[in-house]
Short mmCIF file of C-alpha atoms and ligand atoms in Angstrom, two decimals:
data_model
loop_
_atom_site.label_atom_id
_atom_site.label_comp_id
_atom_site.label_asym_id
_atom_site.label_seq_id
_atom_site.Cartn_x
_atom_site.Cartn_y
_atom_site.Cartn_z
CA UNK A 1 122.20 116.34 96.00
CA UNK A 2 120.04 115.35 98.70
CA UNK A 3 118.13 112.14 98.77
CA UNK A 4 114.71 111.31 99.94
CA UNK A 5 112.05 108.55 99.78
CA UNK A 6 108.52 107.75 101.37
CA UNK A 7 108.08 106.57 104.67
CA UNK A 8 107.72 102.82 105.83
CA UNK A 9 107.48 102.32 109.03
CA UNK A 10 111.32 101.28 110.69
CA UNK A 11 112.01 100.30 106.82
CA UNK A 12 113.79 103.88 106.12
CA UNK A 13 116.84 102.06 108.16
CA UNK A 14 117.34 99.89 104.91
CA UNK A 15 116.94 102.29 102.65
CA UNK A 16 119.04 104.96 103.67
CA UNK A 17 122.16 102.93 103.95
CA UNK A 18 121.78 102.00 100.35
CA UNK A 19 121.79 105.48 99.14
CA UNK A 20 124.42 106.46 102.32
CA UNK A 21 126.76 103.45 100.99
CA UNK A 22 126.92 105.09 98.16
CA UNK A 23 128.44 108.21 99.62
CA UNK A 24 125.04 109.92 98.73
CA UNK A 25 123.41 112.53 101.77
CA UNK A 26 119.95 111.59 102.51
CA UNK A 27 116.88 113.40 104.10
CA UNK A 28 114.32 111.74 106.31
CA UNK A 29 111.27 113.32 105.99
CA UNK A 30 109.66 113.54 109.71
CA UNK A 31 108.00 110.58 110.75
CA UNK A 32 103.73 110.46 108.74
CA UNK A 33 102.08 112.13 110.78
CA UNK A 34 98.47 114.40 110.84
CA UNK A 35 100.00 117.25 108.67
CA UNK A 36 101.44 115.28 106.07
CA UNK A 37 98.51 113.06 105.63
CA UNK A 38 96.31 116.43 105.62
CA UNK A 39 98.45 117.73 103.35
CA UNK A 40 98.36 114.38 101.19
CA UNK A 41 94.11 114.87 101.38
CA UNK A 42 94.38 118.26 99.93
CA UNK A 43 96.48 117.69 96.71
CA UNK A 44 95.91 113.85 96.20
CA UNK A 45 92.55 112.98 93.83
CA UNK A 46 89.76 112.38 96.01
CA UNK A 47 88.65 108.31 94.82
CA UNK A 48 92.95 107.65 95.08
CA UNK A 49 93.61 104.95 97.90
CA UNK A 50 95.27 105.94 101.13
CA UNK A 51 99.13 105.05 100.82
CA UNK A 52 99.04 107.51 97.49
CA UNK A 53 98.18 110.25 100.09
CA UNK A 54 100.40 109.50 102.77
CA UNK A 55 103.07 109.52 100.76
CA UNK A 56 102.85 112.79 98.68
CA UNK A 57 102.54 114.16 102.33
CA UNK A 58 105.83 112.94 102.91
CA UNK A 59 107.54 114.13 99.71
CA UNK A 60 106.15 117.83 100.37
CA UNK A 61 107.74 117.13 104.17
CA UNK A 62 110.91 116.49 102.32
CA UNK A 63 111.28 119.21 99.84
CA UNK A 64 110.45 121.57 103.01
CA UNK A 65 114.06 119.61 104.19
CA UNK A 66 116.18 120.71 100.68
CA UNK A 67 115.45 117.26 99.14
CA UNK A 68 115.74 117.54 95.63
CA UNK A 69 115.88 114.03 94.29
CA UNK A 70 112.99 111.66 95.65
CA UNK A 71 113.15 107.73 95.02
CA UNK A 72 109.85 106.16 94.45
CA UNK A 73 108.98 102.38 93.81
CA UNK A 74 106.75 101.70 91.13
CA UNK A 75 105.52 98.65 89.56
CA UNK A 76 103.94 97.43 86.00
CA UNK A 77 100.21 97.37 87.57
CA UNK A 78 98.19 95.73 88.28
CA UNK A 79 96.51 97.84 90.45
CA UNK A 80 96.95 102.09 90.45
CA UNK A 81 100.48 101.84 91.78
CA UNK A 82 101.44 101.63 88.76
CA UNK A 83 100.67 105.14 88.09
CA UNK A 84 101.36 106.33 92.14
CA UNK A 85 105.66 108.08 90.97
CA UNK A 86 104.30 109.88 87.78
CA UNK A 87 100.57 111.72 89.29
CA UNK A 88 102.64 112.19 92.42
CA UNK A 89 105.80 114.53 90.49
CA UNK A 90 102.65 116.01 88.75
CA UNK A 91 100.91 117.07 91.49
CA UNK A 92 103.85 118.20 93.91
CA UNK A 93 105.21 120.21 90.24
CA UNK A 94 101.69 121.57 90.23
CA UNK A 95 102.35 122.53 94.22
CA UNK A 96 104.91 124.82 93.10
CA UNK A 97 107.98 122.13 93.88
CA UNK A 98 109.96 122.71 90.10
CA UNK A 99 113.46 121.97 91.13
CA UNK A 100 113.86 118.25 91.96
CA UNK A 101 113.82 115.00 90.10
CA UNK A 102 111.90 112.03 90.79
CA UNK A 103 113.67 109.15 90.33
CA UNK A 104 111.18 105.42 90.01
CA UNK A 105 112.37 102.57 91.46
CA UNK A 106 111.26 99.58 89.34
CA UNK A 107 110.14 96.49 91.52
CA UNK A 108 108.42 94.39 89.33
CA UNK A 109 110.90 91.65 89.20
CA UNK A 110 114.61 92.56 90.80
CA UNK A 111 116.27 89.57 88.59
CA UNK A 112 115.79 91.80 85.44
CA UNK A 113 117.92 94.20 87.34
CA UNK A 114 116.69 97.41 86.74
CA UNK A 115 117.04 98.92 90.37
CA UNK A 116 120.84 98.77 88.56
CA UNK A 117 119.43 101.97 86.35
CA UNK A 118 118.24 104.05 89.65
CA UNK A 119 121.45 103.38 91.36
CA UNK A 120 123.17 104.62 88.30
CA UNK A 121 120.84 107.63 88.12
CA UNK A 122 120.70 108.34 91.30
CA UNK A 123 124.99 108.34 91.41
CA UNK A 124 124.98 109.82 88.03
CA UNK A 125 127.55 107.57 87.14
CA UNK A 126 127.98 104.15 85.19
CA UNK A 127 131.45 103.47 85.01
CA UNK A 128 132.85 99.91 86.00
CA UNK A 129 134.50 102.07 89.13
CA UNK A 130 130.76 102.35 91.00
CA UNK A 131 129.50 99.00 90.59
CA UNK A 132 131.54 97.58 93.60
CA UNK A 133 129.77 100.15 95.51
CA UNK A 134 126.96 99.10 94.17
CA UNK A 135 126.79 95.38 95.22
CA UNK A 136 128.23 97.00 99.03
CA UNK A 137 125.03 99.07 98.81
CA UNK A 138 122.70 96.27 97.75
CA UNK A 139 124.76 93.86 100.50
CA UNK A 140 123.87 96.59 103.56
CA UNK A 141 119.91 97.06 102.21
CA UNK A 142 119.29 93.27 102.21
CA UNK A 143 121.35 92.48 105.79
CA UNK A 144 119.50 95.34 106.98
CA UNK A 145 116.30 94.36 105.34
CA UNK A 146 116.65 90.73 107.10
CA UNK A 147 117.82 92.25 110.73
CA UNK A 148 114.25 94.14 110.78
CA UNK A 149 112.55 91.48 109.75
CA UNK A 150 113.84 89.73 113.14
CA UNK A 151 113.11 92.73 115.38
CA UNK A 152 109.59 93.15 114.18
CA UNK A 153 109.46 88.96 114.58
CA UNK A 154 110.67 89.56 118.42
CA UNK A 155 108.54 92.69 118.74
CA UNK A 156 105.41 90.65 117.77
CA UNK A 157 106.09 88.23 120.63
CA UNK A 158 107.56 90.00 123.09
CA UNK A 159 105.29 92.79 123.71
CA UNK A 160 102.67 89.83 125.01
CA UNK A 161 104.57 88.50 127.30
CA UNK A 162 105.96 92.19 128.74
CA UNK A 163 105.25 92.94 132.41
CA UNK A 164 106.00 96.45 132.00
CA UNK A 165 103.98 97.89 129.36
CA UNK A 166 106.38 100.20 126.89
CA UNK A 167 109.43 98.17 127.52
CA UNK A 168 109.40 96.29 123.95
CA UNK A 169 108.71 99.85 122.39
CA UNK A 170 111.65 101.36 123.80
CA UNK A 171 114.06 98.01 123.03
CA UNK A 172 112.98 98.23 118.75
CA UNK A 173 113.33 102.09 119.04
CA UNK A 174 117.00 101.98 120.51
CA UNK A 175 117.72 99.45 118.13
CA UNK A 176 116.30 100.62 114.76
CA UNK A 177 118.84 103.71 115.89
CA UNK A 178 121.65 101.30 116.99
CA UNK A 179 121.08 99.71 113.26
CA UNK A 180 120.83 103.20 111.39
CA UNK A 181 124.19 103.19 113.15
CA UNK A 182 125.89 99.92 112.22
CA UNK A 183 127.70 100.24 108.79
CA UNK A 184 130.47 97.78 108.49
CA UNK A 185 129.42 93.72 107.83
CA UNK A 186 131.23 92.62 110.36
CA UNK A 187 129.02 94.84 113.08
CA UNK A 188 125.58 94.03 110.50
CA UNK A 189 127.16 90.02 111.43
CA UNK A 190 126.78 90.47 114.65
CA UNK A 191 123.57 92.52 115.38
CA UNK A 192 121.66 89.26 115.60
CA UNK A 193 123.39 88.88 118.91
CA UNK A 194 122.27 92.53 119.63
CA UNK A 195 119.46 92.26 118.98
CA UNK A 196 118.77 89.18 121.48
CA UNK A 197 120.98 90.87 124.06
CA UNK A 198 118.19 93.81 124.22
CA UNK A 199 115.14 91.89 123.72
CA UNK A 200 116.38 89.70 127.24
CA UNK A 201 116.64 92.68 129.23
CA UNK A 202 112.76 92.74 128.84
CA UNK A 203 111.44 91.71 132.06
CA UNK A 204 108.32 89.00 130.90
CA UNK A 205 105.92 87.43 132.41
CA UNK A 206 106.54 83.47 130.89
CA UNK A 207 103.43 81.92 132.38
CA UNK A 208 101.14 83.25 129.93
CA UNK A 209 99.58 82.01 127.01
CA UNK A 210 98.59 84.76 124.76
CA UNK A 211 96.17 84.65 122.04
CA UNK A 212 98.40 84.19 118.25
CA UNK A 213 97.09 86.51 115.95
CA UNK A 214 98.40 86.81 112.26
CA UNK A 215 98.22 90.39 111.19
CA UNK A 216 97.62 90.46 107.13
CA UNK A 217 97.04 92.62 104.05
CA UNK A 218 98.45 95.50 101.59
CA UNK A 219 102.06 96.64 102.16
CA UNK A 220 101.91 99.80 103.39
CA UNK A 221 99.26 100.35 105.43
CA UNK A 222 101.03 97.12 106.93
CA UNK A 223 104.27 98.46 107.08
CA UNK A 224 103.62 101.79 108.49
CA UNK A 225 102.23 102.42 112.39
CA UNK A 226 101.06 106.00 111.49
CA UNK A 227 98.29 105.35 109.00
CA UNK A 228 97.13 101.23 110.48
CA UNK A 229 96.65 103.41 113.76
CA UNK A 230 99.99 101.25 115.14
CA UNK A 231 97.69 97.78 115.45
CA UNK A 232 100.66 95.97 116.13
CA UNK A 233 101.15 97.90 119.35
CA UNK A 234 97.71 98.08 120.50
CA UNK A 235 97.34 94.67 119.80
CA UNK A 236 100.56 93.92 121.66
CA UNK A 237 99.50 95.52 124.73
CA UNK A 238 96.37 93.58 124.52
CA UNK A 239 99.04 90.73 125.51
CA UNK A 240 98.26 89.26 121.69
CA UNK A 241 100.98 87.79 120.22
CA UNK A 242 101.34 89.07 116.54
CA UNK A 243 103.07 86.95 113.60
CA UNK A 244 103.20 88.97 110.52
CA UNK A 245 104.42 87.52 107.35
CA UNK A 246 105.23 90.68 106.28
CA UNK A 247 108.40 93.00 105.77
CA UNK A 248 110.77 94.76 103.72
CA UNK A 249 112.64 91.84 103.96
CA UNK A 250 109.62 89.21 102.83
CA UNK A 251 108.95 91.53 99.72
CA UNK A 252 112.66 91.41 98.82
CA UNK A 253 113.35 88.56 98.99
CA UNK A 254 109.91 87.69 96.67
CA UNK A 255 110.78 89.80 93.98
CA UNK A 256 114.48 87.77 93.74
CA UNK A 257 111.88 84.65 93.18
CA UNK A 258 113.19 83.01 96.19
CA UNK A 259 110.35 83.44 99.01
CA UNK A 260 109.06 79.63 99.12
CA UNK A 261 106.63 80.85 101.69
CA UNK A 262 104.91 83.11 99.57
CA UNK A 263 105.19 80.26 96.61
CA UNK A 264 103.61 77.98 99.04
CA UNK A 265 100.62 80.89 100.12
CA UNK A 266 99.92 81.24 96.31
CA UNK A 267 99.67 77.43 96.44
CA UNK A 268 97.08 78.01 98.72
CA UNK A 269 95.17 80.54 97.28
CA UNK A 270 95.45 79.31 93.51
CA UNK A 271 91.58 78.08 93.60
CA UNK A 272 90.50 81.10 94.52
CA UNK A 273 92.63 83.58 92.32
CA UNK A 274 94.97 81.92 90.68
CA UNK A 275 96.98 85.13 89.79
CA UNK A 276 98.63 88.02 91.06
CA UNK A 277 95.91 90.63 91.09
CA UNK A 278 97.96 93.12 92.55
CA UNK A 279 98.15 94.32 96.22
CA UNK A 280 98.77 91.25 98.73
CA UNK A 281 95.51 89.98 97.67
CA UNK A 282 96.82 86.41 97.05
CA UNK A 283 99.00 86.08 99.54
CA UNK A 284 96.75 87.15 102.33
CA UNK A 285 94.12 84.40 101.03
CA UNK A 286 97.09 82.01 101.35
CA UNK A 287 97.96 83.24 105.02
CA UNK A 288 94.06 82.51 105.73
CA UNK A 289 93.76 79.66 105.12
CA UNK A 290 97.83 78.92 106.50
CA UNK A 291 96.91 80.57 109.60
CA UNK A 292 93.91 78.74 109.68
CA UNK A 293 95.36 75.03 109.26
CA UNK A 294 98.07 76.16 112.05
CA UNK A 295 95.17 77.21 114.83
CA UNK A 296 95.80 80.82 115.07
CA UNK A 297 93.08 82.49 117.47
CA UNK A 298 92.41 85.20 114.57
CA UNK A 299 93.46 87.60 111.62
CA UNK A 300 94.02 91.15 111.10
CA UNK A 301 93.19 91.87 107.71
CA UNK A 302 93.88 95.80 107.47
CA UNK A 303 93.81 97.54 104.04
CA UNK A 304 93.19 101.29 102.37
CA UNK A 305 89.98 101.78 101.94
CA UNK A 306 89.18 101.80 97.80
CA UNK A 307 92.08 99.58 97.59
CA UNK A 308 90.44 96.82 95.05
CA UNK A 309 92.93 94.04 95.07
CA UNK A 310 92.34 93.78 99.50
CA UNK A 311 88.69 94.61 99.03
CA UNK A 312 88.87 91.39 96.79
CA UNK A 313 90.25 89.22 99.23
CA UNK A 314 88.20 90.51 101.60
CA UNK A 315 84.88 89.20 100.09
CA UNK A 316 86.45 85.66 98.94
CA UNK A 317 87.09 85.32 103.08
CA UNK A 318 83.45 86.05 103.54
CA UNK A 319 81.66 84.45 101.02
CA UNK A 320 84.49 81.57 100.69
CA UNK A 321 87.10 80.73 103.18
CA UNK A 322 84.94 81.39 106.34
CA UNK A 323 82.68 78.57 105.25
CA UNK A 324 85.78 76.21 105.35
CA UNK A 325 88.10 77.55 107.91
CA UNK A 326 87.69 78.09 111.30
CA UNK A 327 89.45 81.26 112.18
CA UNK A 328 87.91 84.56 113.42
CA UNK A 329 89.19 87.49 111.01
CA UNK A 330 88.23 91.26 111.44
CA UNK A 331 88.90 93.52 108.46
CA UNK A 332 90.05 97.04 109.02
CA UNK A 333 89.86 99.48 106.39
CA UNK A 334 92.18 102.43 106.88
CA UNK A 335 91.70 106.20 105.56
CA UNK A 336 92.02 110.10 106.62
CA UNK A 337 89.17 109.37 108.64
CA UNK A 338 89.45 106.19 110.09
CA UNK A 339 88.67 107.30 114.28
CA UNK A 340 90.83 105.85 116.57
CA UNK A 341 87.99 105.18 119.49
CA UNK A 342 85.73 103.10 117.00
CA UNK A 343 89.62 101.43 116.11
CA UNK A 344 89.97 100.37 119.30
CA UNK A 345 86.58 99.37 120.75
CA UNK A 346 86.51 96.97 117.82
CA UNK A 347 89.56 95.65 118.70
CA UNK A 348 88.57 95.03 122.43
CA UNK A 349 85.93 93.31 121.42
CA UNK A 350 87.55 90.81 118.76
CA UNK A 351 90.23 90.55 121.47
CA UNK A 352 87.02 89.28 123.69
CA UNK A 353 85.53 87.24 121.22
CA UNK A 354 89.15 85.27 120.65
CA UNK A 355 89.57 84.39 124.50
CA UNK A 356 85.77 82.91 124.62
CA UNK A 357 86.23 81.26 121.11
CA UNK A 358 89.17 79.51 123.11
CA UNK A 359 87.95 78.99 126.84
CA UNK A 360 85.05 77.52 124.59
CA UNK A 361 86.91 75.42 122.92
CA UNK A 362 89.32 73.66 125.90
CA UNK A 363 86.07 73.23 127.75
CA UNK A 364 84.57 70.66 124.94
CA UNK A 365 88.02 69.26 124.02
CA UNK A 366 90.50 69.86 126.61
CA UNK A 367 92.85 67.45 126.12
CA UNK A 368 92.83 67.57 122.35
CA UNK A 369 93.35 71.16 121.93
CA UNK A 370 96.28 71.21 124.88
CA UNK A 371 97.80 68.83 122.75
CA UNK A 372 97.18 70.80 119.60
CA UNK A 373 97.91 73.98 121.05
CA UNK A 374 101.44 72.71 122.12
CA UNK A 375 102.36 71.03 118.62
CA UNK A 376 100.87 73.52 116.65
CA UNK A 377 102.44 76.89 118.08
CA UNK A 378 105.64 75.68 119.46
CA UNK A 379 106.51 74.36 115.57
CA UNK A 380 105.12 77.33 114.02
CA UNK A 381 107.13 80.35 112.74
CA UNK A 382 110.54 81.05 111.78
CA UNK A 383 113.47 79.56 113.36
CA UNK A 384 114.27 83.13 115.03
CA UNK A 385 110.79 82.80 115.88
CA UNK A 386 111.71 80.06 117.58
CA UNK A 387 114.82 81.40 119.21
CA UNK A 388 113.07 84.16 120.80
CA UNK A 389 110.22 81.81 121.87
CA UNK A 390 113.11 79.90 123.70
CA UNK A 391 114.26 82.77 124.92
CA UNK A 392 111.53 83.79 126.96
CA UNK A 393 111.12 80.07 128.01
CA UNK A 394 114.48 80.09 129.62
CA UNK A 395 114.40 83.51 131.32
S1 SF4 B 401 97.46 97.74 96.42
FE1 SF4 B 401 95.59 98.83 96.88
S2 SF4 B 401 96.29 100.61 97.99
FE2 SF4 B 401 98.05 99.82 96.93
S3 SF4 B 401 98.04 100.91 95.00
FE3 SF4 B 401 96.95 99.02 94.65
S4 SF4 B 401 94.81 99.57 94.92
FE4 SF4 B 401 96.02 101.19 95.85
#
């Protein structure tokens, strides 16, 4: 039996040890890239949003490997993932694939435990015997969910402050291999430390102040470099600091009902849709206006094009939220043909129209935005945040 799942950006770390913990062998499929996503155009229904396309790509990728059992999350609605696991083993059946299963991953709400099912069907066993595997497993996803969570938190600060451009690339590479690597707790205890240890090597430049952008919207266009056109990293090298709410780890940690953040975005959002409408629709009008209140310099909202739930939160920025709040927001909308040259033109320019927004706004109130500026952004973010923020200070 050989195991396989969609790609996430660094999140396949996570997921393989959970299936590898379970003495199960698992196939990557290659990193998304042009063929898959061509691929994905070909089979996929023309009007179906962008992550549906990717990812049957990336299951044909890995039946080419000898996968023949493919995990795929799936939800109750309320948008068309709900129906993304069954069209997909459809479609790649109708592609000639016969001999594999596809196995759903419920993630609707992980304190009804049904994930406990896919384990058990993915094993093929339910005896009492597996279940203290199964609890190691779920123990090595979540540390390893919450350890990438911190390297994309340094990764979004670092790269602004880097004096040699590609040096914070090649730190979260080596580590997202030295973490695929790390499979006893007492090593996943200590990879904080690691993880610190490489991001100091980094030779920065501390003096500067970089523009704080929040980068916001649906999961895996988020999540994944290949199909957002890797804004992060452009964004990055535009020496803008990028805080992104976020991760495996964030969504995790949600569906256990214990993300407080996200409780307090839907707080946020609640007069302007006061319920899940699938997507990250609600939570990205929550990190608006959040963002907003904190004096970021701008937002990122990036999305699949068709994808209703973004599109909605989209036009309740416009036509709401930009009449209250004060922070610059440019919406990308990704797909097959999204061309990188337009991609990053606009992002020069909304880059350019951050720095005047600011050098405007010290020269009216210069000593009330210093002040703000300090209080605001040396108190925002999470305490590793924080750390890393200190870090750089004392290097
Ligand atoms: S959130 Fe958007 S992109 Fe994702 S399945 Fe729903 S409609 Fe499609």
């Amino acid at each position: 039996m050989l195991i396989s799942f969609p790609n996430m950006g660094p999140n396949w770390v996570a997921f393989k040890t959970l299936f590898t913990a379970l003495d199960l062998d698992v196939v990557l499929p290659d990193p998304t890239n042009r063929e898959a996503v061509k691929i994905g155009v070909k089979y996929s229904p023309e009007f179906v949003c962008f992550p549906f396309k990717a990812t049957i790509g990336d299951f044909k990728n890995a039946l080419d490997k000898g996968a023949d059992v493919l995990v795929m999350a799936i939800d109750c609605g309320p948008c068309r993932f709900g129906f993304y696991a069954s069209v997909q083993e459809r479609i790649l059946r109708d592609m000639g694939y016969k001999d594999f299963v596809m196995i759903p991953l419920d993630q609707a709400d992980l304190l009804e435990f049904h994930w406990v099912k896919t384990l058990q069907q993915v094993t093929g066993r339910s005896d009492p015997f597996i279940y203290s595997k199964f609890v190691k497993a779920v123990i090595f996803f979540v540390k390893k969910a919450k350890l990438l969570n911190d390297i994309q938190t340094a990764e979004g600060l670092y790269r602004a402050y880097e004096r040699n451009q590609g040096d914070t690339t090649r730190v979260v590479k080596k580590l997202l291999l030295k973490l695929d690597e790390t499979n006893t707790l007492k090593g996943l205890r200590n990879f904080k430390k690691v993880i610190k240890e490489d991001f100091t090597k980094i030779d920065v430049d501390k003096t500067r102040n970089p523009l704080k952008v929040a980068v916001s919207g649906e999961i895996h266009i988020s999540l994944e470099p290949y199909v957002n056109l890797d804004i992060r990293r452009k964004l990055g090298e535009m020496q803008v600091e990028i805080h992104q709410n976020l991760s495996l780890w964030d969504w995790v940690v949600h569906k256990f009902h214990l993300n407080y953040h996200r409780k307090w975005l839907e707080h946020l959002a609640k007069p302007y849709v006061p319920m899940d409408i699938g997507g990250e629709c609600i939570w990205v009008l929550g990190e608006y206006i959040d963002r907003a209140r904190a004096g970021f310099d701008g937002m990122a909202h990036i999305y699949p094009f068709t994808c209703m739930p973004e599109v909605t939160a989209r036009t309740i920025i416009t036509n709401k939220l930009k009449k209250v709040y004060d922070l610059p927001v440019i919406f990308f909308s990704f797909d097959e043909a999204m061309a990188f040259e337009g991609f990053r033109t606009r992002l020069e320019a909304f880059v350019d129209l951050m720095y005047s927004r600011r050098e405007h706004k010290l020269a009216h109130k210069r000593d009330y935005l210093k002040q703000d500026l300090d209080d605001i952004y040396h108190e925002y973010g999470s305490n590793f945040y924080k750390e890393c923020f200190q870090m750089i200070q004392n290097q």
